[in-house]
CSV table of C-alpha atoms in Angstrom, one decimal:
chain,number,residue,atom,x,y,z
N,1,UNK,CA,32.0,24.9,-18.4
N,2,UNK,CA,30.9,25.3,-14.9
N,3,UNK,CA,33.0,22.3,-13.3
N,4,UNK,CA,33.5,22.5,-9.8
N,5,UNK,CA,38.0,22.2,-9.2
N,6,UNK,CA,38.3,21.7,-5.2
N,7,UNK,CA,40.9,21.2,-3.2
N,8,UNK,CA,41.1,17.4,-1.3
N,9,UNK,CA,40.6,18.5,3.2
N,10,UNK,CA,40.7,22.6,2.2
N,11,UNK,CA,38.1,25.2,1.4
N,12,UNK,CA,40.1,26.3,-1.9
N,13,UNK,CA,38.6,26.0,-5.2
N,14,UNK,CA,37.1,27.6,-8.8
N,15,UNK,CA,35.2,27.0,-11.3
N,16,UNK,CA,36.2,26.1,-15.2
N,17,UNK,CA,35.3,29.0,-17.7
N,18,UNK,CA,33.7,28.9,-20.3
N,19,UNK,CA,36.3,26.9,-22.7
N,20,UNK,CA,37.4,24.3,-19.5
N,21,UNK,CA,39.5,26.6,-18.7
N,22,UNK,CA,41.3,26.5,-14.5
N,23,UNK,CA,43.4,28.1,-12.5
N,24,UNK,CA,44.3,27.5,-8.6
N,25,UNK,CA,47.6,27.3,-6.7
N,26,UNK,CA,47.9,24.3,-4.4
N,27,UNK,CA,50.5,22.7,-3.5
N,28,UNK,CA,52.6,19.8,-5.3
N,29,UNK,CA,51.2,16.9,-3.1
N,30,UNK,CA,47.4,17.9,-3.4
N,31,UNK,CA,44.2,16.4,-4.2
N,32,UNK,CA,42.0,17.8,-6.5
N,33,UNK,CA,38.2,17.1,-7.2
N,34,UNK,CA,36.7,17.6,-10.4
N,35,UNK,CA,32.8,18.0,-10.2
N,36,UNK,CA,29.5,18.5,-12.0
N,37,UNK,CA,26.4,18.0,-11.7
N,38,UNK,CA,25.2,14.5,-13.6
N,39,UNK,CA,29.0,13.0,-14.4
N,40,UNK,CA,30.8,11.5,-12.4
N,41,UNK,CA,33.5,13.0,-10.0
N,42,UNK,CA,37.0,12.2,-9.9
N,43,UNK,CA,39.7,13.3,-7.6
N,44,UNK,CA,43.8,13.7,-9.2
N,45,UNK,CA,45.9,14.0,-7.6
N,46,UNK,CA,48.8,16.6,-8.1
N,47,UNK,CA,52.1,15.1,-8.5
N,48,UNK,CA,54.0,18.7,-8.6
N,49,UNK,CA,52.2,19.5,-11.9
N,50,UNK,CA,51.4,22.3,-13.7
N,51,UNK,CA,48.9,21.6,-16.1
N,52,UNK,CA,46.8,18.8,-15.4
N,53,UNK,CA,43.8,18.6,-18.1
N,54,UNK,CA,40.1,16.0,-17.5
N,55,UNK,CA,37.6,14.9,-19.0
N,56,UNK,CA,34.9,13.5,-16.6
N,57,UNK,CA,32.3,11.2,-17.6
N,58,UNK,CA,28.2,10.9,-17.5
N,59,UNK,CA,26.5,9.7,-14.5
N,60,UNK,CA,24.3,6.4,-16.2
N,61,UNK,CA,24.5,4.1,-13.0
N,62,UNK,CA,20.7,5.4,-12.5
N,63,UNK,CA,19.5,6.7,-15.5
N,64,UNK,CA,20.0,3.0,-17.3
N,65,UNK,CA,17.6,1.8,-14.6
N,66,UNK,CA,15.0,-0.1,-17.4
N,67,UNK,CA,11.7,1.3,-16.4
N,68,UNK,CA,8.5,-0.4,-17.2
N,69,UNK,CA,5.9,2.2,-18.9
N,70,UNK,CA,3.5,1.1,-21.0
N,71,UNK,CA,3.2,-2.4,-23.4
N,72,UNK,CA,7.4,-1.8,-22.8
N,73,UNK,CA,9.7,-0.9,-20.7
N,74,UNK,CA,12.7,2.4,-21.3
N,75,UNK,CA,15.2,3.9,-19.2
N,76,UNK,CA,14.9,6.3,-17.0
N,77,UNK,CA,16.9,8.2,-19.0
N,78,UNK,CA,14.6,8.2,-22.0
N,79,UNK,CA,11.5,8.8,-19.4
N,80,UNK,CA,9.5,12.0,-20.3
N,81,UNK,CA,7.0,11.9,-18.2
N,82,UNK,CA,6.7,11.8,-14.3
N,83,UNK,CA,6.9,8.0,-12.9
N,84,UNK,CA,8.1,6.1,-10.0
N,85,UNK,CA,9.1,2.4,-9.7
N,86,UNK,CA,8.2,1.0,-6.2
N,87,UNK,CA,10.8,-1.9,-6.2
N,88,UNK,CA,9.9,-6.0,-4.2
N,89,UNK,CA,12.8,-4.7,-1.4
N,90,UNK,CA,10.2,-2.4,-0.7
N,91,UNK,CA,7.0,-4.2,-0.8
N,92,UNK,CA,7.1,-7.2,0.7
N,93,UNK,CA,8.2,-6.6,4.4
N,94,UNK,CA,5.4,-4.3,5.4
N,95,UNK,CA,2.1,-6.2,6.7
N,96,UNK,CA,-0.5,-6.0,4.4
N,97,UNK,CA,-3.7,-6.8,2.6
N,98,UNK,CA,-2.8,-5.0,-0.3
N,99,UNK,CA,-0.1,-3.4,-2.5
N,100,UNK,CA,-2.4,-0.2,-2.0
N,101,UNK,CA,-1.7,0.0,1.4
N,102,UNK,CA,2.0,-0.7,1.1
N,103,UNK,CA,2.1,1.8,-1.2
N,104,UNK,CA,1.2,4.4,1.3
N,105,UNK,CA,3.5,7.5,1.8
N,106,UNK,CA,6.0,6.2,-0.8
N,107,UNK,CA,5.5,7.9,-3.8
N,108,UNK,CA,5.6,11.5,-3.6
N,109,UNK,CA,1.7,12.7,-5.7
N,110,UNK,CA,0.2,9.2,-4.5
N,111,UNK,CA,-2.2,9.8,-1.6
N,112,UNK,CA,-3.9,6.5,-0.5
N,113,UNK,CA,-7.0,6.6,2.3
N,114,UNK,CA,-7.0,2.9,4.4
N,115,UNK,CA,-10.6,2.6,5.8
N,116,UNK,CA,-9.5,0.2,7.9
N,117,UNK,CA,-11.5,-3.1,7.7
N,118,UNK,CA,-9.8,-6.2,7.1
N,119,UNK,CA,-9.1,-6.4,3.3
N,120,UNK,CA,-10.2,-3.5,2.1
N,121,UNK,CA,-9.0,-1.8,-0.5
N,122,UNK,CA,-7.7,1.7,0.7
N,123,UNK,CA,-8.8,4.1,-1.6
N,124,UNK,CA,-5.8,5.4,-4.0
N,125,UNK,CA,-5.2,9.1,-5.9
N,126,UNK,CA,-2.9,10.3,-7.3
N,127,UNK,CA,-1.1,13.5,-7.8
N,128,UNK,CA,-5.3,14.9,-6.1
N,129,UNK,CA,-9.1,14.5,-7.1
N,130,UNK,CA,-8.9,14.5,-11.4
N,131,UNK,CA,-13.0,14.2,-11.5
N,132,UNK,CA,-16.1,15.3,-9.2
N,133,UNK,CA,-18.9,13.2,-11.7
N,134,UNK,CA,-17.3,9.9,-12.9
N,135,UNK,CA,-14.7,7.4,-10.1
N,136,UNK,CA,-11.9,8.6,-9.5
N,137,UNK,CA,-9.6,5.5,-9.0
N,138,UNK,CA,-6.6,4.8,-10.9
N,139,UNK,CA,-6.1,2.3,-14.0
N,140,UNK,CA,-4.0,-0.9,-12.5
N,141,UNK,CA,-1.8,-3.2,-15.3
N,142,UNK,CA,-0.8,-6.6,-13.9
N,143,UNK,CA,1.3,-8.0,-16.4
N,144,UNK,CA,0.0,-6.8,-19.5
N,145,UNK,CA,-4.1,-7.2,-18.3
N,146,UNK,CA,-5.8,-3.7,-18.0
N,147,UNK,CA,-7.8,-4.4,-14.5
N,148,UNK,CA,-9.4,-1.6,-11.8
N,149,UNK,CA,-9.2,-3.7,-9.0
N,150,UNK,CA,-5.6,-4.9,-7.2
N,151,UNK,CA,-7.2,-6.8,-3.7
N,152,UNK,CA,-6.4,-10.5,-4.9
N,153,UNK,CA,-2.8,-9.4,-4.9
N,154,UNK,CA,-1.1,-10.3,-2.8
N,155,UNK,CA,1.9,-7.6,-2.5
N,156,UNK,CA,4.9,-10.7,-1.9
N,157,UNK,CA,3.9,-12.1,-5.1
N,158,UNK,CA,5.1,-8.3,-6.1
N,159,UNK,CA,8.0,-7.5,-8.6
N,160,UNK,CA,7.9,-4.2,-9.5
N,161,UNK,CA,4.9,-1.5,-9.0
N,162,UNK,CA,5.1,1.9,-11.7
N,163,UNK,CA,3.3,4.5,-11.5
N,164,UNK,CA,2.6,7.1,-14.2
N,165,UNK,CA,1.4,10.3,-12.8
N,166,UNK,CA,0.7,12.8,-15.8
N,167,UNK,CA,-1.3,13.1,-19.2
N,168,UNK,CA,1.0,11.3,-20.5
N,169,UNK,CA,-0.3,7.6,-19.7
N,170,UNK,CA,-3.0,8.3,-21.1
N,171,UNK,CA,-1.5,8.9,-24.8
N,172,UNK,CA,-1.1,4.7,-24.6
N,173,UNK,CA,-4.3,3.8,-22.3
N,174,UNK,CA,-6.8,6.2,-24.1
N,175,UNK,CA,-8.9,7.7,-20.8
N,176,UNK,CA,-9.3,5.3,-18.9
N,177,UNK,CA,-5.8,7.1,-17.5
N,178,UNK,CA,-7.3,9.9,-16.9
N,179,UNK,CA,-6.4,9.4,-12.9
N,180,UNK,CA,-3.6,8.0,-13.1
N,181,UNK,CA,-1.7,4.3,-14.1
N,182,UNK,CA,-0.6,2.3,-11.6
N,183,UNK,CA,1.6,-0.4,-13.6
N,184,UNK,CA,2.3,-4.2,-11.5
N,185,UNK,CA,4.4,-6.9,-12.8
N,186,UNK,CA,4.8,-9.8,-10.2
N,187,UNK,CA,7.5,-12.2,-9.7
N,188,UNK,CA,8.8,-15.1,-12.4
N,189,UNK,CA,11.9,-17.2,-12.5
N,190,UNK,CA,14.9,-16.3,-13.8
N,191,UNK,CA,16.9,-19.3,-13.3
N,192,UNK,CA,17.5,-22.8,-14.7
N,193,UNK,CA,18.2,-23.9,-10.7
N,194,UNK,CA,15.1,-25.6,-8.6
N,195,UNK,CA,14.5,-23.4,-5.6
N,196,UNK,CA,11.1,-23.0,-3.3
N,197,UNK,CA,10.6,-20.3,-1.1
N,198,UNK,CA,8.7,-19.5,1.7
N,199,UNK,CA,8.1,-16.4,3.7
N,200,UNK,CA,5.0,-16.1,6.5
N,201,UNK,CA,4.5,-13.5,9.1
N,202,UNK,CA,1.7,-13.9,11.9
N,203,UNK,CA,1.0,-10.7,14.8
N,204,UNK,CA,-1.8,-8.9,16.3
N,205,UNK,CA,-3.2,-5.5,16.2
N,206,UNK,CA,-4.6,-2.9,17.6
N,207,UNK,CA,-6.9,0.0,18.2
N,208,UNK,CA,-4.6,3.3,19.2
N,209,UNK,CA,-5.3,6.8,20.1
N,210,UNK,CA,-8.9,5.5,21.6
N,211,UNK,CA,-10.9,8.2,22.8
N,212,UNK,CA,-11.6,8.4,26.7
N,213,UNK,CA,-15.3,7.7,27.6
N,214,UNK,CA,-17.2,9.5,30.4
N,215,UNK,CA,-18.2,7.0,32.9
N,216,UNK,CA,-21.9,6.4,34.8
N,217,UNK,CA,-21.9,8.9,36.9
N,218,UNK,CA,-19.8,11.5,34.4
N,219,UNK,CA,-22.1,10.8,31.8
N,220,UNK,CA,-25.2,11.8,33.9
N,221,UNK,CA,-24.0,15.1,35.4
N,222,UNK,CA,-23.0,16.1,31.5
N,223,UNK,CA,-27.3,14.7,31.3
N,224,UNK,CA,-28.3,16.8,34.2
N,225,UNK,CA,-25.8,20.2,33.0
N,226,UNK,CA,-27.9,19.9,29.2
N,227,UNK,CA,-31.3,18.9,31.1
N,228,UNK,CA,-30.3,22.0,33.7
N,229,UNK,CA,-29.7,24.9,30.8
N,230,UNK,CA,-32.3,23.7,28.4
N,231,UNK,CA,-35.0,23.7,30.9
N,232,UNK,CA,-33.8,26.8,32.3
N,233,UNK,CA,-33.4,28.5,29.3
N,234,UNK,CA,-36.8,27.6,28.8
N,235,UNK,CA,-38.2,29.2,32.0
N,236,UNK,CA,-39.5,25.1,33.2
N,237,UNK,CA,-38.5,23.4,36.9
N,238,UNK,CA,-35.9,20.8,36.9
N,239,UNK,CA,-35.4,17.8,38.2
N,240,UNK,CA,-31.2,16.3,37.9
N,241,UNK,CA,-31.6,12.3,37.6
N,242,UNK,CA,-29.6,10.9,40.7
N,243,UNK,CA,-25.9,9.1,39.7
N,244,UNK,CA,-27.3,6.1,42.1
N,245,UNK,CA,-29.9,5.2,39.5
N,246,UNK,CA,-27.5,4.2,37.3
N,247,UNK,CA,-25.1,1.9,38.8
N,248,UNK,CA,-24.2,0.1,35.1
N,249,UNK,CA,-21.4,0.7,33.3
N,250,UNK,CA,-20.1,-0.1,29.7
N,251,UNK,CA,-17.6,0.2,27.9
N,252,UNK,CA,-18.4,0.4,24.1
N,253,UNK,CA,-15.6,0.9,22.5
N,254,UNK,CA,-13.9,-2.1,24.7
N,255,UNK,CA,-17.2,-4.2,24.3
N,256,UNK,CA,-17.6,-3.8,20.1
N,257,UNK,CA,-13.9,-4.4,19.4
N,258,UNK,CA,-11.1,-7.4,20.3
N,259,UNK,CA,-8.2,-6.1,22.2
N,260,UNK,CA,-5.7,-7.8,19.4
N,261,UNK,CA,-6.6,-8.7,16.2
N,262,UNK,CA,-5.2,-11.6,14.8
N,263,UNK,CA,-3.1,-11.0,11.4
N,264,UNK,CA,-0.8,-14.2,8.8
N,265,UNK,CA,0.3,-14.3,5.7
N,266,UNK,CA,1.7,-17.8,4.3
N,267,UNK,CA,3.8,-17.8,0.6
N,268,UNK,CA,5.3,-20.4,-1.3
N,269,UNK,CA,7.2,-20.8,-4.5
N,270,UNK,CA,8.2,-23.2,-6.4
N,271,UNK,CA,10.7,-22.4,-9.5
N,272,UNK,CA,13.2,-23.9,-12.1
N,273,UNK,CA,13.8,-24.8,-15.7
N,274,UNK,CA,15.8,-26.5,-18.4
N,275,UNK,CA,18.1,-24.8,-20.0
N,276,UNK,CA,15.0,-22.3,-21.7
N,277,UNK,CA,12.2,-22.4,-20.4
N,278,UNK,CA,11.7,-21.5,-17.0
N,279,UNK,CA,8.7,-22.0,-14.7
N,280,UNK,CA,7.3,-20.9,-11.2
N,281,UNK,CA,4.6,-22.3,-9.1
N,282,UNK,CA,3.0,-20.4,-5.6
N,283,UNK,CA,1.1,-20.0,-3.2
N,284,UNK,CA,-0.6,-17.7,-0.5
N,285,UNK,CA,-2.8,-17.4,2.2
N,286,UNK,CA,-3.6,-14.1,4.4
N,287,UNK,CA,-5.9,-14.2,7.1
N,288,UNK,CA,-6.6,-11.0,9.4
N,289,UNK,CA,-9.4,-10.4,12.1
N,290,UNK,CA,-11.0,-6.7,12.1
N,291,UNK,CA,-10.9,-4.9,14.8
N,292,UNK,CA,-14.7,-5.9,15.9
N,293,UNK,CA,-15.8,-8.9,16.9
N,294,UNK,CA,-16.9,-11.3,14.2
N,295,UNK,CA,-15.1,-9.3,11.5
N,296,UNK,CA,-12.7,-11.3,9.4
N,297,UNK,CA,-11.2,-11.6,5.7
N,298,UNK,CA,-9.2,-14.6,4.4
N,299,UNK,CA,-7.9,-15.1,0.3
N,300,UNK,CA,-5.5,-17.7,-1.0
N,301,UNK,CA,-3.8,-17.1,-3.6
N,302,UNK,CA,-2.2,-19.5,-6.2
N,303,UNK,CA,0.2,-18.7,-9.4
N,304,UNK,CA,2.0,-19.8,-11.7
N,305,UNK,CA,3.8,-18.5,-14.6
N,306,UNK,CA,5.9,-20.2,-17.9
N,307,UNK,CA,8.5,-19.2,-19.5
N,308,UNK,CA,9.6,-20.8,-22.8
N,309,UNK,CA,11.9,-20.3,-25.5
N,310,UNK,CA,10.8,-22.0,-28.9
N,311,UNK,CA,14.0,-21.7,-31.1
N,312,UNK,CA,16.2,-18.5,-30.9
N,313,UNK,CA,13.7,-16.0,-32.2
N,314,UNK,CA,10.6,-17.6,-30.7
N,315,UNK,CA,9.3,-17.1,-27.2
N,316,UNK,CA,5.8,-18.1,-25.9
N,317,UNK,CA,4.7,-18.4,-22.3
N,318,UNK,CA,2.1,-16.9,-19.8
N,319,UNK,CA,0.9,-15.6,-16.1
N,320,UNK,CA,-2.0,-16.9,-13.9
N,321,UNK,CA,-3.1,-16.0,-10.8
N,322,UNK,CA,-6.6,-17.2,-9.2
N,323,UNK,CA,-7.9,-15.7,-5.9
N,324,UNK,CA,-10.3,-16.8,-3.9
N,325,UNK,CA,-11.6,-14.8,-0.5
N,326,UNK,CA,-14.3,-14.9,2.2
N,327,UNK,CA,-14.7,-12.1,4.4
N,328,UNK,CA,-17.4,-11.3,7.5
N,329,UNK,CA,-18.5,-8.7,7.6
N,330,UNK,CA,-19.4,-5.9,10.2
N,331,UNK,CA,-21.4,-3.3,10.6
N,332,UNK,CA,-20.1,0.4,11.7
N,333,UNK,CA,-20.4,0.6,14.9
N,334,UNK,CA,-17.8,2.8,16.0
N,335,UNK,CA,-20.0,5.8,15.8
N,336,UNK,CA,-22.0,4.2,18.0
N,337,UNK,CA,-19.9,3.0,20.4
N,338,UNK,CA,-18.9,6.7,20.9
N,339,UNK,CA,-22.0,8.0,21.8
N,340,UNK,CA,-24.1,5.4,23.3
N,341,UNK,CA,-25.1,6.0,26.7
N,342,UNK,CA,-22.1,3.4,29.1
N,343,UNK,CA,-25.1,3.6,32.4
N,344,UNK,CA,-26.7,0.1,30.5
N,345,UNK,CA,-25.3,-3.5,29.4
N,346,UNK,CA,-25.1,-4.5,27.0
N,347,UNK,CA,-28.1,-7.3,27.5
N,348,UNK,CA,-31.1,-8.2,30.4
N,349,UNK,CA,-29.9,-9.1,33.4
N,350,UNK,CA,-31.4,-13.0,32.3
N,351,UNK,CA,-28.4,-12.1,30.0
N,352,UNK,CA,-31.1,-13.2,27.2
N,353,UNK,CA,-32.1,-10.4,25.9
N,354,UNK,CA,-30.1,-6.8,24.7
N,355,UNK,CA,-31.1,-3.9,26.6
N,356,UNK,CA,-33.2,-1.5,24.7
N,357,UNK,CA,-31.2,1.4,25.6
N,358,UNK,CA,-34.5,3.8,24.7
N,359,UNK,CA,-36.1,2.2,27.9
N,360,UNK,CA,-33.4,4.8,30.3
N,361,UNK,CA,-35.6,8.0,28.6
N,362,UNK,CA,-31.8,9.6,27.9
N,363,UNK,CA,-32.6,9.8,24.4
N,364,UNK,CA,-32.9,7.7,21.0
N,365,UNK,CA,-30.0,5.5,21.1
N,366,UNK,CA,-29.2,1.6,20.0
N,367,UNK,CA,-27.3,-0.8,21.5
N,368,UNK,CA,-23.9,-1.5,19.8
N,369,UNK,CA,-23.2,-4.4,20.6
N,370,UNK,CA,-26.8,-5.6,19.0
N,371,UNK,CA,-26.2,-4.2,15.8
N,372,UNK,CA,-22.6,-6.3,15.8
N,373,UNK,CA,-24.5,-9.7,17.4
N,374,UNK,CA,-27.5,-8.9,14.7
N,375,UNK,CA,-25.8,-8.1,12.1
N,376,UNK,CA,-24.7,-11.0,9.4
N,377,UNK,CA,-23.3,-10.3,6.0
N,378,UNK,CA,-21.0,-12.3,4.5
N,379,UNK,CA,-19.5,-12.8,1.0
N,380,UNK,CA,-17.1,-14.9,-0.5
N,381,UNK,CA,-15.4,-14.3,-4.7
N,382,UNK,CA,-13.1,-16.1,-7.1
N,383,UNK,CA,-11.4,-14.4,-9.7
N,384,UNK,CA,-9.2,-15.3,-12.3
N,385,UNK,CA,-6.6,-12.9,-14.3
N,386,UNK,CA,-3.7,-14.5,-17.0
N,387,UNK,CA,-2.2,-13.6,-20.1
N,388,UNK,CA,-0.8,-15.5,-22.7
N,389,UNK,CA,1.9,-13.7,-25.0
N,390,UNK,CA,4.6,-14.8,-28.3
N,391,UNK,CA,7.7,-12.8,-28.6
N,392,UNK,CA,9.0,-12.5,-31.9
N,393,UNK,CA,13.1,-11.4,-32.2
N,394,UNK,CA,14.4,-10.2,-36.0
N,395,UNK,CA,16.5,-8.2,-37.4
N,396,UNK,CA,18.8,-8.5,-34.2
N,397,UNK,CA,17.4,-5.7,-32.8
N,398,UNK,CA,14.2,-5.9,-32.7
N,399,UNK,CA,10.9,-8.0,-30.8
N,400,UNK,CA,7.7,-8.3,-31.4
N,401,UNK,CA,5.3,-9.4,-28.5
N,402,UNK,CA,1.8,-9.8,-28.9
N,403,UNK,CA,-0.4,-10.4,-25.4
N,404,UNK,CA,-4.1,-11.7,-24.2
N,405,UNK,CA,-5.3,-11.0,-21.2
N,406,UNK,CA,-8.3,-11.2,-19.1
């Protein structure tokens, strides 16, 4: 019942009744289109027939797609929860340090906020703020290993990313899944032929929508207007500042920021196998300069996986990712650069000592260039994430899998 029957190329049509019967007047050479939600649309030529019976078939092309959920996989048609999957062809083309940045704008109900610092992990919220007093970050599962951070992963190493949004995820992972779960499956070898892949990109990042700043003359005029209002309100005399006494001009955004920040990524992979034994080895290098001077982030990844079929019933394998990073951090001087008076040079005339803006008598301001120069904060780290598994098939349709990861 409810099947739409239309004449192709015309606006003539009807709908079948509760028993599937219909009646329509058409020409003998017309073509009828039968359509219904969730079923395959069919077009049938009339060929001067007075009776045409059609049996529609389910459209299962998307419903049969396999989705990784929890400790296994299922078909979309069997899902009862809210799940979104993003595949590798939607991930690798965007230059980004981590998968969180790539997900921005691609998954409904997922909010991603980037700080802009090189290599910094973005803030991810699934369907809003789930808690106030504790962490609101989602749970991450990488190749079956539960982790609270995925900044060590390169987006080009990821095959699929599945986001579990609703409360059904807690049935598998417990209370840690209260803020949602992001399941990541890294790339593995699927063919026996030896192959080598190489992907790389390089580019520059620039600041956009910079706020227009006052020059030295405009700034002194604004200071005079402020001082005049304050003095008149207090009933005091007022002497304006002479702009000629402030000949120096500095655009503090230009002083603390790079005009172009370099970013590059290189990934190489080797895969192959013999018979039922498959291997994959890869390496990746990522470097990103920050918009602030002296701010950089570098990451080196080594990844491998092996799948071995011991016999027709037993399969074993492992996957491992070793990631090392190094950063040169910088203080947050954007606000200081925004409010600092543009009427003094970063350094004194002898070009050896930074200027103290307090000496100008314009207020308690800092020197953004000095803050950036004297800030010395470096960090580095090494992280290993891996898992091993054993899989036993029995009774034709059953598979038992045990996995351990760290």
